[in-house]
Structures are given as C-alpha cells and as structure tokens.
Coordinates of N, CA and C in Angstrom, one line a residue:
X24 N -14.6 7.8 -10.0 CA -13.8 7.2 -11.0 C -12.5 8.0 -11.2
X25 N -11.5 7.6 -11.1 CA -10.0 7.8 -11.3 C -9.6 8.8 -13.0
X26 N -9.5 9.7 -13.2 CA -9.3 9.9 -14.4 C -7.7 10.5 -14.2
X27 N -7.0 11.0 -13.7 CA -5.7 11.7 -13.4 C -4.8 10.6 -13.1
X28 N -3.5 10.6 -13.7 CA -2.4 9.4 -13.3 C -1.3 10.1 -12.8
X29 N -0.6 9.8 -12.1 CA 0.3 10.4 -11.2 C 1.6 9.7 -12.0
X30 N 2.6 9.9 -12.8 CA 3.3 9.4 -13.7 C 5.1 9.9 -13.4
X31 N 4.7 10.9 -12.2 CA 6.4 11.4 -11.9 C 6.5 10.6 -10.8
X32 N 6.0 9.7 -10.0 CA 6.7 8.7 -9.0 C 8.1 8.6 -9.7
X33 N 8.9 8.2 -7.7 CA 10.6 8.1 -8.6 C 10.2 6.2 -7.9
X34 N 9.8 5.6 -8.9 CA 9.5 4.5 -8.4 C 11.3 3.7 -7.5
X35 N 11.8 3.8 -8.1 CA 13.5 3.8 -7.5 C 13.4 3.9 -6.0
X36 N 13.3 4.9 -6.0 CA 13.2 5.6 -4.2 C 12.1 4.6 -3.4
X37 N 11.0 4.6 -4.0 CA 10.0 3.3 -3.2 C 10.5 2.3 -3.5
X38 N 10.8 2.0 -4.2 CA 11.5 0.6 -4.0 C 12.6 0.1 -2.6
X39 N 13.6 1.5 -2.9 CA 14.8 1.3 -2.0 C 13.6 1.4 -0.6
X40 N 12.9 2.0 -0.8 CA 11.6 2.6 1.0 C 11.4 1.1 1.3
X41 N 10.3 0.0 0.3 CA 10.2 -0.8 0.4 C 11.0 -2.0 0.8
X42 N 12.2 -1.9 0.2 CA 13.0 -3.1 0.8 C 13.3 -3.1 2.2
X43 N 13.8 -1.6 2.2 CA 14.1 -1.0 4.0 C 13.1 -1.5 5.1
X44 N 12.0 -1.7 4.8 CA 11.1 -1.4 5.6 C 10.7 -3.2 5.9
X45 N 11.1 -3.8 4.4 CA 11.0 -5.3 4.3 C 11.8 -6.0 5.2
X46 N 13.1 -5.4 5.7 CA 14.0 -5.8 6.7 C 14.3 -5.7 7.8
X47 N 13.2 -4.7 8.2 CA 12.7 -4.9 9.9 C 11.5 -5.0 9.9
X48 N 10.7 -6.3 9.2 CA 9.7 -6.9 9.2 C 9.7 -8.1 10.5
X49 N 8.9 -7.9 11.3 CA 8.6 -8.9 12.6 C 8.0 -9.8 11.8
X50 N 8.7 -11.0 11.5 CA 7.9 -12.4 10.5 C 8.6 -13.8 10.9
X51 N 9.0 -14.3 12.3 CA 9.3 -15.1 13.0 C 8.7 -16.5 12.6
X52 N 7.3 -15.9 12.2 CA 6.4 -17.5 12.1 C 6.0 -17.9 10.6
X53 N 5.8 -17.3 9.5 CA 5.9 -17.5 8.0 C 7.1 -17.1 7.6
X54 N 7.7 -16.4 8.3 CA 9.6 -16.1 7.2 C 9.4 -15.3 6.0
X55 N 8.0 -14.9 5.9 CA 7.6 -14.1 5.0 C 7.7 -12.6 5.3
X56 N 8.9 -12.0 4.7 CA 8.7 -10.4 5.3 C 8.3 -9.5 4.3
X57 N 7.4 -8.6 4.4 CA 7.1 -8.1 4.0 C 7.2 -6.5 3.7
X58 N 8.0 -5.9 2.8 CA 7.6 -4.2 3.3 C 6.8 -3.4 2.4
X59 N 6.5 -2.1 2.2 CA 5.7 -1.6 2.0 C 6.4 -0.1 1.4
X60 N 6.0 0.5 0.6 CA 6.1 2.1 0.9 C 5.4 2.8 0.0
X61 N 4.9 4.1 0.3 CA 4.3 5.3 -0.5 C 4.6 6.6 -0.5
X62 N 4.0 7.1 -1.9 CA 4.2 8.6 -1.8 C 3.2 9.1 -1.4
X63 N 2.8 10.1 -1.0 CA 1.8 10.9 -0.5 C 1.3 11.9 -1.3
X64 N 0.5 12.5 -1.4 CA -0.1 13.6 -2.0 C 0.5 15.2 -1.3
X65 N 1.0 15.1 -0.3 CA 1.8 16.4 -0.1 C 3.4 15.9 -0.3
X66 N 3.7 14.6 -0.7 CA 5.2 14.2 -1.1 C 6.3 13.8 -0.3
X67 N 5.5 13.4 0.8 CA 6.1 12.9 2.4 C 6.1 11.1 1.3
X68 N 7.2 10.5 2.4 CA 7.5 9.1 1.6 C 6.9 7.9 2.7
X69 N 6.0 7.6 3.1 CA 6.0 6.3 3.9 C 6.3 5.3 4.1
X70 N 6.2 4.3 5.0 CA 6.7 3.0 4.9 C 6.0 2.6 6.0
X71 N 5.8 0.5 5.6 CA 5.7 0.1 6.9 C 5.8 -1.8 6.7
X72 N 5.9 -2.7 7.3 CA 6.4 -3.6 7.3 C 5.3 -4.5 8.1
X73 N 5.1 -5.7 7.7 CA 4.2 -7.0 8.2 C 5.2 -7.0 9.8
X74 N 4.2 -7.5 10.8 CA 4.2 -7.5 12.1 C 3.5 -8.9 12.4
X75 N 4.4 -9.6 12.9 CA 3.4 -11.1 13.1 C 3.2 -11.6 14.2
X76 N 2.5 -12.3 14.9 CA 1.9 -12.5 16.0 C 1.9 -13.8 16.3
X77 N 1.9 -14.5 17.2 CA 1.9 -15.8 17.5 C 0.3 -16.2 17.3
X78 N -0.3 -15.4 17.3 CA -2.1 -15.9 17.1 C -2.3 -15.6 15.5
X79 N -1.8 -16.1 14.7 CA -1.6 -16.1 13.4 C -3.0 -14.4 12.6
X80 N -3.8 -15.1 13.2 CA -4.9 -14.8 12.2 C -5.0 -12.9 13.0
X81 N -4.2 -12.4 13.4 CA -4.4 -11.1 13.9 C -2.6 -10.6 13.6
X82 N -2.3 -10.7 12.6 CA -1.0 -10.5 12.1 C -1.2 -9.1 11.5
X83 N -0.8 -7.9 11.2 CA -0.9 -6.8 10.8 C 0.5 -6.7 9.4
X84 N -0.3 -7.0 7.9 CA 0.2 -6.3 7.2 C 1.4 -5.4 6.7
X85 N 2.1 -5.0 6.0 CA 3.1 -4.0 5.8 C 2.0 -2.8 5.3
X86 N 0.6 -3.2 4.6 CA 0.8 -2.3 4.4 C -0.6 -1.6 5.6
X87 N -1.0 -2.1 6.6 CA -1.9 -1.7 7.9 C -0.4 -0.9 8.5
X88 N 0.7 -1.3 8.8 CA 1.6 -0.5 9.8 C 1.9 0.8 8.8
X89 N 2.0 1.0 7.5 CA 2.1 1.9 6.7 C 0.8 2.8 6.8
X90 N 0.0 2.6 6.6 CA -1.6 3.3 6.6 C -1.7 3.7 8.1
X91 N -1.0 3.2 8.9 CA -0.6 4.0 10.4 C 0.2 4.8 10.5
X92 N 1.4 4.8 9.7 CA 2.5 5.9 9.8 C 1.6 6.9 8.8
X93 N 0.9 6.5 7.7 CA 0.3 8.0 6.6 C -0.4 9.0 8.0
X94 N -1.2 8.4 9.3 CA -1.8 8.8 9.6 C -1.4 9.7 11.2
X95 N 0.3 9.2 11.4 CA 0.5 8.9 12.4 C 1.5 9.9 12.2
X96 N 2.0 10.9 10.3 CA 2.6 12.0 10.6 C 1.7 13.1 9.6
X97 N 0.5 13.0 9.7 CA -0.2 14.4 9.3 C -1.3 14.1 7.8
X98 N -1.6 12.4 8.1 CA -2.7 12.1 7.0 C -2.4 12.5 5.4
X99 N -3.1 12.6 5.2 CA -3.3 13.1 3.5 C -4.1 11.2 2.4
X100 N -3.3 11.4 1.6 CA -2.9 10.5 0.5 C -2.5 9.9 -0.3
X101 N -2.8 8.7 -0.6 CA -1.7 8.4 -1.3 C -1.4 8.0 -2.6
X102 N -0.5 8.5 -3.1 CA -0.4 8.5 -4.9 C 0.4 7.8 -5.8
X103 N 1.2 7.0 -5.2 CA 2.3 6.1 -5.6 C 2.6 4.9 -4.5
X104 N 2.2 3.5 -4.7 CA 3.1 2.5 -3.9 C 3.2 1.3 -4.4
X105 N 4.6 1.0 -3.5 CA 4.9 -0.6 -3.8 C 5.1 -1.2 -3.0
X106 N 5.3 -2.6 -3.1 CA 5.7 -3.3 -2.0 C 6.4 -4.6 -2.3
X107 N 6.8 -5.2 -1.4 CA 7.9 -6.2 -1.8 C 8.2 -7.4 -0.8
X108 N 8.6 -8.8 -1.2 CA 8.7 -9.7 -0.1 C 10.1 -9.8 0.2
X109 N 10.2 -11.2 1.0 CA 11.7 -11.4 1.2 C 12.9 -11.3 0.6
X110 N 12.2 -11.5 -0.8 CA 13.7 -11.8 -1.9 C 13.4 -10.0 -2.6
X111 N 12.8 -8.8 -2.1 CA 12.8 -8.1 -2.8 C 11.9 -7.8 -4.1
X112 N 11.5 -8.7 -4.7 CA 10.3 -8.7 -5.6 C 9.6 -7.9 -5.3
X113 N 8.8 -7.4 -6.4 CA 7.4 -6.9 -6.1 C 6.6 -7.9 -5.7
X114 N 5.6 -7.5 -4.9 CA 4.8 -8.4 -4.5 C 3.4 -8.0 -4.3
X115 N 2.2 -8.2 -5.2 CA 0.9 -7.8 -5.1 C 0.1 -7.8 -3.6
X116 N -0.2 -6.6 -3.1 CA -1.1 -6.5 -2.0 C -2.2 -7.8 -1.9
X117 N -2.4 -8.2 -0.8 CA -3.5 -9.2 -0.4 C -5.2 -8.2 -0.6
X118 N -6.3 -8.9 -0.5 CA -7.4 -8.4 -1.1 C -7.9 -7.1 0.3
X119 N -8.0 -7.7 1.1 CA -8.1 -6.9 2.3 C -6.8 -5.5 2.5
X120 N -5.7 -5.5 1.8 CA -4.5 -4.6 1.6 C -5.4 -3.5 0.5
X121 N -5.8 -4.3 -0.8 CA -6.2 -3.7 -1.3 C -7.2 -2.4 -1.4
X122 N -7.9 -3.0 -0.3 CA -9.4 -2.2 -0.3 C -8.9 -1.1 1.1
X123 N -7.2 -1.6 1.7 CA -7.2 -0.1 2.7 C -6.4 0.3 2.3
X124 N -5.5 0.1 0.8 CA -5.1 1.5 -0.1 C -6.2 2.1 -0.7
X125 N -6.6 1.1 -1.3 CA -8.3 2.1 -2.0 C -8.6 2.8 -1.1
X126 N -9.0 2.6 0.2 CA -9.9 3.9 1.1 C -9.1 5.3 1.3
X127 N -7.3 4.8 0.9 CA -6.7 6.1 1.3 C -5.8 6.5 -0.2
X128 N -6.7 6.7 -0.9 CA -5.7 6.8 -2.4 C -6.3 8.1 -2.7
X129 N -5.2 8.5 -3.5 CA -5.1 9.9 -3.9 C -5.8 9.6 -5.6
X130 N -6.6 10.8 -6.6 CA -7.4 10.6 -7.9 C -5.7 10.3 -8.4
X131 N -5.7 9.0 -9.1 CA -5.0 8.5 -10.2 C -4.1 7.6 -9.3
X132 N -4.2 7.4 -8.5 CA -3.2 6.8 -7.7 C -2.7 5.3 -8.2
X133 N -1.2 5.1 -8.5 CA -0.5 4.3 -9.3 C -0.1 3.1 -8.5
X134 N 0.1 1.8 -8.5 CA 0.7 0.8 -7.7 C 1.9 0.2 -8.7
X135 N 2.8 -0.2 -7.7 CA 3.9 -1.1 -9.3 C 3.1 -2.1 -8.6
X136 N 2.4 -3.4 -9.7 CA 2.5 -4.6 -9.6 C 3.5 -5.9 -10.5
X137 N 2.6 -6.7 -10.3 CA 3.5 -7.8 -11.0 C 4.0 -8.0 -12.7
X138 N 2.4 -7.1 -12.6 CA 2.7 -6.9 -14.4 C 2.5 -5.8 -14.7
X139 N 3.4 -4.8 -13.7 CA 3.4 -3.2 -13.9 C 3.1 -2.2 -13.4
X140 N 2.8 -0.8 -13.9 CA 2.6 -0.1 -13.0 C 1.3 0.4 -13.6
X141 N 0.2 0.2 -12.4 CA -1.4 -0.1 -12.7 C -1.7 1.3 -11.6
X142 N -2.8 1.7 -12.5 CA -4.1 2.6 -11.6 C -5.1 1.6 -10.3
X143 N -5.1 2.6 -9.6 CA -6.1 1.5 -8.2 C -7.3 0.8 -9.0
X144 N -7.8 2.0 -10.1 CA -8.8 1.1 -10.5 C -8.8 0.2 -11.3
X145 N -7.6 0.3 -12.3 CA -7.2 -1.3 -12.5 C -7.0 -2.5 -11.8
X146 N -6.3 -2.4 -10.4 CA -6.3 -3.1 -9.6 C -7.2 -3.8 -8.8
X147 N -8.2 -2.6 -8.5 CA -9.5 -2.9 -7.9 C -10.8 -2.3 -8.7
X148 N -11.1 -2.6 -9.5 CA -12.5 -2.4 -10.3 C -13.7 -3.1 -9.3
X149 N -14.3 -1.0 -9.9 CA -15.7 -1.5 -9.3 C -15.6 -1.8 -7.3
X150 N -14.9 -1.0 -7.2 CA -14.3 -1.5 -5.7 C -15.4 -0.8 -4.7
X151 N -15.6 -1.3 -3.6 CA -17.2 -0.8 -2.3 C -16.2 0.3 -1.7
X152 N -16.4 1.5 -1.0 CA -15.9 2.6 -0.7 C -16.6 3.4 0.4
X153 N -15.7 4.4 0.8 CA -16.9 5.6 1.8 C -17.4 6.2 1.1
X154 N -17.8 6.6 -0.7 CA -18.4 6.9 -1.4 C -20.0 6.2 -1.2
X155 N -19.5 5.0 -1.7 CA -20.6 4.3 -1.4 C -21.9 4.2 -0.1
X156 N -21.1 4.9 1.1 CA -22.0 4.5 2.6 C -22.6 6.3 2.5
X157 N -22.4 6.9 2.0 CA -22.8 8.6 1.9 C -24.4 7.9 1.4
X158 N -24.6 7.2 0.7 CA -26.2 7.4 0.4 C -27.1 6.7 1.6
X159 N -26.4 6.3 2.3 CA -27.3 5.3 3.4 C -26.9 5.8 4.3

C-alpha cells in the first residue's frame, strides 16, 4: 500500500516531455498520437510515444516505448507521470498502460489525470502485482 506522495513534481516540465514526445508519435492509422513522460526516482526525465503498426492489434503504447527508455537508460522508478494526445490534453492511460506503470512505480507515485493529480492507488485500486506472485 502506497503511503508517501511525491508532491515536488515540476508537472510543467512533463507536460512540455509529454507533448514532445506526442509529436514524434508513429500514428498513421488512428491519427491518434500519443505521448508520454516521467520522473524517475533517481530524477532522470523519460519519455515515449504510441508506435503504430499496420496489424492494428500489436500497436505499442506511449507509454510501453517509455517503460523501454526507464529501462533502456539504467531502470529504477517511477514517481511522477503524464500523458497527453493529439490536441495536448491530458489523457488517461488505457487499462493495460495502467497495470505497466503500476509494475514500475515508485511508493507514492503521482499521475496527472483528467480530474487531477491522483496516487496509482487511486487510479488503480486493489491492483494484481509481482507482490502478489511472491506467494505462489
């Protein structure tokens, strides 16, 4: 359970990460672009953007290509993110997005959503975990 909130995000800065990242979004076939960004728990800034595929159903997320870059410059996790579509909005993670920020979130870790800036476990209550597979 989440008890610590991470409250110094410069949400500003992810925002500006997120839009950047929204506009070299590969989205040819929905026109839906998508980007992504976070802070990290050592304070590295990520990003990553929806990648789309002509085989619709194997399209990769902004935030799967971001959960590649956390891991692809020295891991850790993550404590602050947002994300945003074409017009720049915030834009709430899809349910499958959800559950692979939950697997890589830092204790208290913050999201901006639609109606604010929420705890993961606000977001995802009660959520299934690698906590959970330790007993089996």
């Amino acid at each position: 359970m989440e008890t610590e909130t991470m409250t110094d995000a410069d949400w500003g800065r992810l925002q500006e990460a997120a839009v950047d990242a929204m506009r070299r979004a590969y989205a040819p076939y929905s026109k839906f672009p998508v980007g992504a960004a976070a802070l990290t728990d050592d304070g590295r800034l990520i990003s990553g953007c929806n990648v789309e595929n002509a085989a619709y159903g194997v399209v990769l997320c902004a935030e799967c290509t971001m959960i590649g870059q956390l891991h692809m410059t020295g891991g850790g996790r993550l404590r602050a993110f947002y994300c945003v579509g074409g017009d720049g909005a915030v834009l709430m993670p899809c349910g499958r997005c959800r559950q692979l920020l939950f697997e890589h979130r830092a204790p208290g870790m913050e999201l901006m959503t639609v109606s604010g800036i929420k705890t993961m476990d606000q977001v995802l209550p009660d959520a299934f975990g690698p906590d959970d597979l330790v007993e089996y």
